[in-house]
Tab-separated table of C-alpha atoms and ligand atoms in Angstrom:
chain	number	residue	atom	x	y	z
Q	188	UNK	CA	0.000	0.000	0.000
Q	189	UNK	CA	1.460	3.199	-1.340
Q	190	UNK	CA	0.574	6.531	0.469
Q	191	UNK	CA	-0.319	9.114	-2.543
Q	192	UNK	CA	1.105	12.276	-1.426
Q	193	UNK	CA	-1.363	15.419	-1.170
Q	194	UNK	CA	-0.670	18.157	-3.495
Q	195	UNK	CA	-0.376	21.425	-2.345
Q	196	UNK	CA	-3.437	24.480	-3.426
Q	197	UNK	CA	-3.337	25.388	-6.277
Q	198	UNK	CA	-5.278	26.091	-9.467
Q	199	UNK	CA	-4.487	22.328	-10.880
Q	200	UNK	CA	-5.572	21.373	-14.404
Q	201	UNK	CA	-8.277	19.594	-14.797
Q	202	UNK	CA	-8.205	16.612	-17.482
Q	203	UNK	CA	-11.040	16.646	-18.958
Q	204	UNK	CA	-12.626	13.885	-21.398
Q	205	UNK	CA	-11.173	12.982	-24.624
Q	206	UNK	CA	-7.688	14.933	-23.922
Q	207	UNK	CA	-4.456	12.982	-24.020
Q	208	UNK	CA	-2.037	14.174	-20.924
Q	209	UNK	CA	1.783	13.165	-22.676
Q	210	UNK	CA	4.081	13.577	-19.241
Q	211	UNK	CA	7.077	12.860	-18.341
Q	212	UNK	CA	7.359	10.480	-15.494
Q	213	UNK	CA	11.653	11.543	-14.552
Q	214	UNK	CA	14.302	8.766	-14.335
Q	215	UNK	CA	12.785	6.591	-12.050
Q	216	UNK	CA	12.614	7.493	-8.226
Q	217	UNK	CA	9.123	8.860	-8.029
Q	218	UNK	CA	10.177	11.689	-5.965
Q	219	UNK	CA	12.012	13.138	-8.946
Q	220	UNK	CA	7.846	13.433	-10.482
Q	221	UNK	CA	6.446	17.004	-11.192
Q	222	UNK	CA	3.545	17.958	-9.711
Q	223	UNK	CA	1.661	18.006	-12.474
Q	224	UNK	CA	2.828	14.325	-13.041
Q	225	UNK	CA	0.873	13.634	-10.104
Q	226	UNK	CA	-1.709	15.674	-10.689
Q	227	UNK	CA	-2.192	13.880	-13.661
Q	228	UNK	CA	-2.190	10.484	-11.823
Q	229	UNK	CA	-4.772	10.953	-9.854
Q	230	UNK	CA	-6.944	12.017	-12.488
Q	231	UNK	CA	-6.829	10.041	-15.264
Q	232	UNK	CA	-8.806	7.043	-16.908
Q	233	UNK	CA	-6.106	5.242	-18.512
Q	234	UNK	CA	-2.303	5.628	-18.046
Q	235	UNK	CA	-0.330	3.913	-21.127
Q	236	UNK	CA	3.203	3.654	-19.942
Q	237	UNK	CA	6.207	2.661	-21.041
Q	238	UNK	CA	9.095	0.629	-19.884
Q	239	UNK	CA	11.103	2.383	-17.390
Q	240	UNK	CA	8.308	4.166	-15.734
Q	241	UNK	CA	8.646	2.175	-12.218
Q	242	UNK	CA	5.420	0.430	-10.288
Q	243	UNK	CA	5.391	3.230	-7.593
Q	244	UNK	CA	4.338	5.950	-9.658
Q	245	UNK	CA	1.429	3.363	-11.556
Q	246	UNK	CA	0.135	2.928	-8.265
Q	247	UNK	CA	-1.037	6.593	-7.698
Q	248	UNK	CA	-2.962	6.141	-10.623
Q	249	UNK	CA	-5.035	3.331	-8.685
Q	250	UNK	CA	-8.562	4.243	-10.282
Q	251	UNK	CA	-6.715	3.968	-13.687
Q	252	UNK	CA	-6.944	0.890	-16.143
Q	253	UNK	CA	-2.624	0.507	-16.972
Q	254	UNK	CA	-1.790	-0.277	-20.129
Q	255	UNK	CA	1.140	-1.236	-21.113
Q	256	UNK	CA	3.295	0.077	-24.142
Q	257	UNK	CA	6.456	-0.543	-24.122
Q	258	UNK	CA	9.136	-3.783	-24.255
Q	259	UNK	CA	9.443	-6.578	-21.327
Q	260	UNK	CA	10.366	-9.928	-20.965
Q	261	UNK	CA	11.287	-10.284	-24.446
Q	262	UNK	CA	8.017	-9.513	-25.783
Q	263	UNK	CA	8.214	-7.177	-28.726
Q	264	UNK	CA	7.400	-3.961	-28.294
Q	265	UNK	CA	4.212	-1.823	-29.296
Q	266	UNK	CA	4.997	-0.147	-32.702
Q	267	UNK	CA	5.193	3.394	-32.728
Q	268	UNK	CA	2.059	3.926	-34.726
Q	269	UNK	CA	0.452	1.606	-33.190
Q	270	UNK	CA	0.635	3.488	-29.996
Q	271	UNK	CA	-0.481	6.888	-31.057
Q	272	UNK	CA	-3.565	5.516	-32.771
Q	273	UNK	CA	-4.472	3.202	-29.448
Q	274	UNK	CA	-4.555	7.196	-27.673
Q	275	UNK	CA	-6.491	8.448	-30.398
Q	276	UNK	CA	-8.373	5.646	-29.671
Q	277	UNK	CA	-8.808	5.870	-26.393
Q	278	UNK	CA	-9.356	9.922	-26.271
Q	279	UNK	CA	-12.192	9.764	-29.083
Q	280	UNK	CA	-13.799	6.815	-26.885
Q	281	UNK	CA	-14.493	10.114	-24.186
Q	282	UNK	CA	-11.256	8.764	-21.499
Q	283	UNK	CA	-8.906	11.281	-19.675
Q	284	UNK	CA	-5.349	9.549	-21.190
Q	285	UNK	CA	-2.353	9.901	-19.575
Q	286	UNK	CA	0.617	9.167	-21.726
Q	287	UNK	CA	3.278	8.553	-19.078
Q	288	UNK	CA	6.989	7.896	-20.790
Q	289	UNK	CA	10.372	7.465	-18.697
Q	290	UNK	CA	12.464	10.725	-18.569
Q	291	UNK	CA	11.313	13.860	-20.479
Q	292	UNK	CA	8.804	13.140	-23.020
Q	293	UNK	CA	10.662	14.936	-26.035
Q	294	UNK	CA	14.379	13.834	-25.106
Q	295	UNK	CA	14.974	11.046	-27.174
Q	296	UNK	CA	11.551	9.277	-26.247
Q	297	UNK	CA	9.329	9.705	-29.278
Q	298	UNK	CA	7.013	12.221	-27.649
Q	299	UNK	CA	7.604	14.614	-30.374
Q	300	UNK	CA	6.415	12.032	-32.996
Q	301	UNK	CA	3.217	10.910	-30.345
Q	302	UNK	CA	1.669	14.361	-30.001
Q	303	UNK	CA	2.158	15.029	-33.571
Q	304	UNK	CA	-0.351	12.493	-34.562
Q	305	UNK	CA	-2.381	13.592	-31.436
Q	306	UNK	CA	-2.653	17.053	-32.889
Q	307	UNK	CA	-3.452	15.640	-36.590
Q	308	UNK	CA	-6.210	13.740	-35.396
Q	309	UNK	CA	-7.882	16.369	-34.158
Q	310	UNK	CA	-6.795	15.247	-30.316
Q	311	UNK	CA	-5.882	18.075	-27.479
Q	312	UNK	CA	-2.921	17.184	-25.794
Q	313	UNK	CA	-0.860	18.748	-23.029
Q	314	UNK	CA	2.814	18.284	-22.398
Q	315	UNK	CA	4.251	17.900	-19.383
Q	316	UNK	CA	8.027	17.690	-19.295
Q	317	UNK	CA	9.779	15.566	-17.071
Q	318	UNK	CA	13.238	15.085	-15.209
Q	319	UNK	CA	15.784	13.185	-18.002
Q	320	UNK	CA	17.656	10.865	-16.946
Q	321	UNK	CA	20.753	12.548	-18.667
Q	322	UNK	CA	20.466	15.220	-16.251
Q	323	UNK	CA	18.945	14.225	-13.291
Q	324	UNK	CA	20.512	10.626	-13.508
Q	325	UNK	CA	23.802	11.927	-13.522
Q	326	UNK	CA	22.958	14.291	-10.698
Q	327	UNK	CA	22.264	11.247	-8.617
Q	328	UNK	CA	25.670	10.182	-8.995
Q	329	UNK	CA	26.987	13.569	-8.204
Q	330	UNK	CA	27.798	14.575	-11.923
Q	331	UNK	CA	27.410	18.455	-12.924
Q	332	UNK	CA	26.199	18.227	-16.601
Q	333	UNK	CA	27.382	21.522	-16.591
Q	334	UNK	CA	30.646	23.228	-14.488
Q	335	UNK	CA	32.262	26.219	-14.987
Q	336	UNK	CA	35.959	24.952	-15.118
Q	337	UNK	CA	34.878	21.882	-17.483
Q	338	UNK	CA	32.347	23.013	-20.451
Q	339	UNK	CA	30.489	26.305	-21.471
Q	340	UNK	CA	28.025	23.461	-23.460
Q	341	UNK	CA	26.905	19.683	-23.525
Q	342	UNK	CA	25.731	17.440	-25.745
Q	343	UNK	CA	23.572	14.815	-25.319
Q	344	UNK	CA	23.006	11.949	-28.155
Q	345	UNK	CA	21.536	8.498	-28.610
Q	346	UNK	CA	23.794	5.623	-29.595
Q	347	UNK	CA	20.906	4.329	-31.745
Q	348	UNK	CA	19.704	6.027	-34.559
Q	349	UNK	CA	16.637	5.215	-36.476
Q	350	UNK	CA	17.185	2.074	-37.678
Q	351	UNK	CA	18.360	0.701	-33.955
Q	352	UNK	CA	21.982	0.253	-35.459
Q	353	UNK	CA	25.134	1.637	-35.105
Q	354	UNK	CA	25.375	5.313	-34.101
Q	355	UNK	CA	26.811	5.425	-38.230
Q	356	UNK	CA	25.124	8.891	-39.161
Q	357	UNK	CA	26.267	10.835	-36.331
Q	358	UNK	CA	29.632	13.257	-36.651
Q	359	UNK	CA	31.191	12.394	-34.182
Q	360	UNK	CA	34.541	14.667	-35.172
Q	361	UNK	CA	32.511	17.477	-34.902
Q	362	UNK	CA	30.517	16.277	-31.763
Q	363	UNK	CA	34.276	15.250	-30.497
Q	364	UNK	CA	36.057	18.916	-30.974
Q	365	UNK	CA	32.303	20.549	-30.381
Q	366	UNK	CA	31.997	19.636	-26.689
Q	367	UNK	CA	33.684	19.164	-23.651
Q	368	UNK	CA	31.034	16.715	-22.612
Q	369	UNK	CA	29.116	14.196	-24.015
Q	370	UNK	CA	25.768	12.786	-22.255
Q	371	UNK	CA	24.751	9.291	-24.526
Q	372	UNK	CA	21.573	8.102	-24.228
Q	373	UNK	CA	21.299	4.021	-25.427
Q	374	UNK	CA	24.804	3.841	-25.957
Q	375	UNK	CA	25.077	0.503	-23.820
Q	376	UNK	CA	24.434	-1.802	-27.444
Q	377	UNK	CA	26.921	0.271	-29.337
Q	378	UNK	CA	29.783	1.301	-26.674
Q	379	UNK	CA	32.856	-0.341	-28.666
Q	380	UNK	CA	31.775	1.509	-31.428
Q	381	UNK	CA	31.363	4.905	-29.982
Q	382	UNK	CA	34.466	4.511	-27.876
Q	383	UNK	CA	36.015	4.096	-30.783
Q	384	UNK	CA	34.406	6.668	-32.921
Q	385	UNK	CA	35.686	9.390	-29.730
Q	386	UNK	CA	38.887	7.762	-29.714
Q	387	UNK	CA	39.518	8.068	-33.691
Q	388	UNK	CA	38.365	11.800	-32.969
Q	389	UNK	CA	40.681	12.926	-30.822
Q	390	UNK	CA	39.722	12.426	-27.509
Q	391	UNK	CA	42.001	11.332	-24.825
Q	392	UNK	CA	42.551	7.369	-23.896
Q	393	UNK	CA	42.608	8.709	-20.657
Q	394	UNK	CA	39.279	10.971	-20.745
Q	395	UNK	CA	37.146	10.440	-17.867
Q	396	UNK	CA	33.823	8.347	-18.124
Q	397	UNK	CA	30.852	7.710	-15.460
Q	398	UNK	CA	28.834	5.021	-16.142
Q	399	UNK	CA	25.321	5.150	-14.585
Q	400	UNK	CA	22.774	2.161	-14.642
Q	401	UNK	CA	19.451	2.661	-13.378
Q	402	UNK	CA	19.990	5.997	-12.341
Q	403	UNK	CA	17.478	7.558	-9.105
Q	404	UNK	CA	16.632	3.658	-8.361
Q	405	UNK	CA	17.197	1.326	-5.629
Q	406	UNK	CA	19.483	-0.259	-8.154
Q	407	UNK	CA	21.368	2.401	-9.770
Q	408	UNK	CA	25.048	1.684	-9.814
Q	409	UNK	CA	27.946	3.668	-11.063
Q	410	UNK	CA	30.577	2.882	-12.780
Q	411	UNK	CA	33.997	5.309	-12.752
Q	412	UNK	CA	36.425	4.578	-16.182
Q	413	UNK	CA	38.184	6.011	-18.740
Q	414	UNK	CA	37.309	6.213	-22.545
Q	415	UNK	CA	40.197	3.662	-23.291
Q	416	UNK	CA	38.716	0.906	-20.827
Q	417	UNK	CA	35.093	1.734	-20.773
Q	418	UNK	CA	34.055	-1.104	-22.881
Q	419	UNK	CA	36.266	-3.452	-21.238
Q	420	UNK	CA	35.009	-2.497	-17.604
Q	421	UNK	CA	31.253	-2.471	-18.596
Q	422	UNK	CA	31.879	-6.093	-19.582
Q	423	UNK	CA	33.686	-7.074	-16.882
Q	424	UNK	CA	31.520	-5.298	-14.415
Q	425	UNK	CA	28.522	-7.196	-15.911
Q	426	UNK	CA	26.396	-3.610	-16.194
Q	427	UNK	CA	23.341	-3.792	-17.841
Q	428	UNK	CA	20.794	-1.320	-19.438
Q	429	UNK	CA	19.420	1.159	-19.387
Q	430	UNK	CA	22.701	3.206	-18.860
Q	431	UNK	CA	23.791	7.431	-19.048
Q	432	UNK	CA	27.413	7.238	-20.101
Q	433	UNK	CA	28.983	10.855	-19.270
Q	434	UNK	CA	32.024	11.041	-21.555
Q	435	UNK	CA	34.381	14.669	-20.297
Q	436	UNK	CA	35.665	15.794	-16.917
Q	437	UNK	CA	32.163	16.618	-15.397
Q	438	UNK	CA	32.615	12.822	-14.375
Q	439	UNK	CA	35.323	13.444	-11.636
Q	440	UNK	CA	33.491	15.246	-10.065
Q	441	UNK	CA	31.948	12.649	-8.230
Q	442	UNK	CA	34.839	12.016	-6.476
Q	443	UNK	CA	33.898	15.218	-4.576
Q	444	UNK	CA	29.844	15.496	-5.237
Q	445	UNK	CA	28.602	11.027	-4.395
Q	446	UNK	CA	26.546	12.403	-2.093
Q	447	UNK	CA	24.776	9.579	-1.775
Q	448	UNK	CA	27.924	7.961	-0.805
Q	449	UNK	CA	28.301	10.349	1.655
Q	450	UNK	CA	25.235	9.845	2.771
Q	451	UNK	CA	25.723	6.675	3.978
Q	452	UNK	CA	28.980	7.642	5.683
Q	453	UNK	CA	32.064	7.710	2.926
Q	454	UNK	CA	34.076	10.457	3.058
Q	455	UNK	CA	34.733	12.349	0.054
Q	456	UNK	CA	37.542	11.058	-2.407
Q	457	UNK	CA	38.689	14.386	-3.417
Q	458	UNK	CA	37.450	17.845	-2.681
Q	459	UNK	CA	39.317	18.631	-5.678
Q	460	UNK	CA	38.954	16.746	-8.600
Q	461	UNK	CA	39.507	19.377	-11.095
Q	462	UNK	CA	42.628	21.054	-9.649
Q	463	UNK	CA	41.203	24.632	-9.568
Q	464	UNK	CA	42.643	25.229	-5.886
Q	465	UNK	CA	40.969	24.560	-2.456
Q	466	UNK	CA	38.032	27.302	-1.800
Q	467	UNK	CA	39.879	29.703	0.917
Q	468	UNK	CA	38.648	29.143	4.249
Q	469	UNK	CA	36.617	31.449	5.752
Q	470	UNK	CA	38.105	33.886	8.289
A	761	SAH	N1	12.921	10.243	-22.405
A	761	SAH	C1	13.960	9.610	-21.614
A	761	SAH	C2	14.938	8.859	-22.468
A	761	SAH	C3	14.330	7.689	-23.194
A	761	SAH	S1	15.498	6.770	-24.123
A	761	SAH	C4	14.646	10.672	-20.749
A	761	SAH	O1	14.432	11.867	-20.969
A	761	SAH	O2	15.380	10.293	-19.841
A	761	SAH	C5	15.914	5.490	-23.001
A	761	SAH	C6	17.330	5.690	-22.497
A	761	SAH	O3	17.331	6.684	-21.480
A	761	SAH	C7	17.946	4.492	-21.854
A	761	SAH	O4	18.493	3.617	-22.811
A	761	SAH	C8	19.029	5.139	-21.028
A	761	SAH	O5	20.112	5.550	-21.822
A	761	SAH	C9	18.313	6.381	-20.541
A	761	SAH	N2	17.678	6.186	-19.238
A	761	SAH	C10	16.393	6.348	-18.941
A	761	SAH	N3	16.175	6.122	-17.620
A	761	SAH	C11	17.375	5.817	-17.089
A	761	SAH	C12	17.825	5.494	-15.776
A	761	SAH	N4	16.982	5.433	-14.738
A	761	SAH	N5	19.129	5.246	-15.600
A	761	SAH	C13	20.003	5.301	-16.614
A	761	SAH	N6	19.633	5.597	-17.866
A	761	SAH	C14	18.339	5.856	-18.113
């Protein structure tokens, strides 16, 4: 039994019949929800969800029917299209639909392509972004997408592209000399590759690399390696999907910033990862 945590006064959005609610539903710990999330949750008919969104958050959708759309236990997934037209469906059959998807809806989860049909079918949707787990994830493992002494920008990419194959039609000379760091979505299938495709680039053999599997979970583990051993050490650790793989110096930084290690009682590695010079202390 889950307790469904009250939301504060506000004016909250009502759904109302026939809408479709696309929402993000954050990297996994349900804490990391927006209020609106929840809002939504509480209200709607039918949540169709994909892989990734965990149990807790289904359950505050109790009066809901769940429906689910994405891939598990080697079942194949929904098709794309097939999805969209099962919430047109369901929004011309007079339900309040909440499209719940893992992350942010439009980062590299389709959501883009979803409300697109939505809106040519005539079907009002509303967005509600969500926590990715490129940024958020990463913050779990006390990893600054963004730091002053390591990048003025970031770049996040998928190690699939459309076909599910090898990352082939990105440039990754250009994404390589373009930014510091490099956030990579589904890279986990197609690590040798990309490793290789930095490597070839330009990037160091010695260029820090955070892996982070099931990032904001019970389960999330991090792995700490180099762009010259990543591939190796993700074998040999036996890490799984799904996976952020932080490729630039934002990943030391844990060494100062695991709070969660600290948390439960480690001491910090290094206060000073990057070598900028202890803060002075205050007179
Ligand atoms: N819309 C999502 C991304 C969907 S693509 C978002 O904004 O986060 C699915 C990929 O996201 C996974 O292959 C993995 O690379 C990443 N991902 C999603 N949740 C994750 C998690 N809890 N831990 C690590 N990676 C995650």
């Amino acid at each position: 039994m889950t307790h469904t945590p009250e939301l504060p006064a506000f004016r909250w959005p009502q759904m109302e019949p026939g809408w479709v609610w696309l929402c993000g539903a954050g990297p996994g710990d349900p804490g990391l929800l927006t209020l609106h999330a929840a809002n939504a949750l509480r209200q709607a008919d039918v949540v169709i969800y994909d892989a990734l969104v965990q149990e807790a958050i289904l359950d505050w959708a109790a009066q809901a029917e769940h429906i689910y759309a994405g891939k598990r236990g080697g079942k194949p997934s929904a098709k794309q299209r097939d999805i969209s037209l099962q919430l047109v469906d369901l929004a011309r059959a007079g339900k309040k639909v909440l499209r719940l998807k893992g992350g942010d809806p439009f980062v590299f989860g389709r959501g883009g392509e979803e409300a697109q049909t939505l809106v040519q079918h005539n079907v009002p949707v509303r967005i509600i972004p969500g926590i990715s787990a490129g940024i958020g994830g990463l913050a779990y493992a006390g990893i600054p997408v963004t730091h002053r002494d390591v990048n003025q920008s970031v770049t996040f990419v998928t190690g699939h592209d459309q076909s599910g194959n090898t990352p082939g039609s990105l440039d990754w000379g250009s994404i390589s000399r373009g930014s510091q760091v490099i956030v990579i979505y589904m890279g986990m299938k197609h690590i040798a590759q990309i490793a290789e495709k930095l490597l070839n680039a330009g990037r160091p053999i010695d260029e820090p690399v955070a892996v982070v599997t099931s990032a904001t979970t019970d389960d999330q583990t991090v792995l700490e390696t180099t762009l010259g051993r990543v591939v190796d050490d993700i074998a040999n650790a036996g890490l799984e999907p799904p996976a952020i793989i932080c490729v630039g110096k934002s990943a030391l930084m844990r060494q100062v910033l695991d709070w969660q290690g600290m948390a439960a009682g480690q001491a910090p590695r290094n206060l000073d990862p990057l070598g900028r010079g202890r803060p002075a202390e205050s007179a």
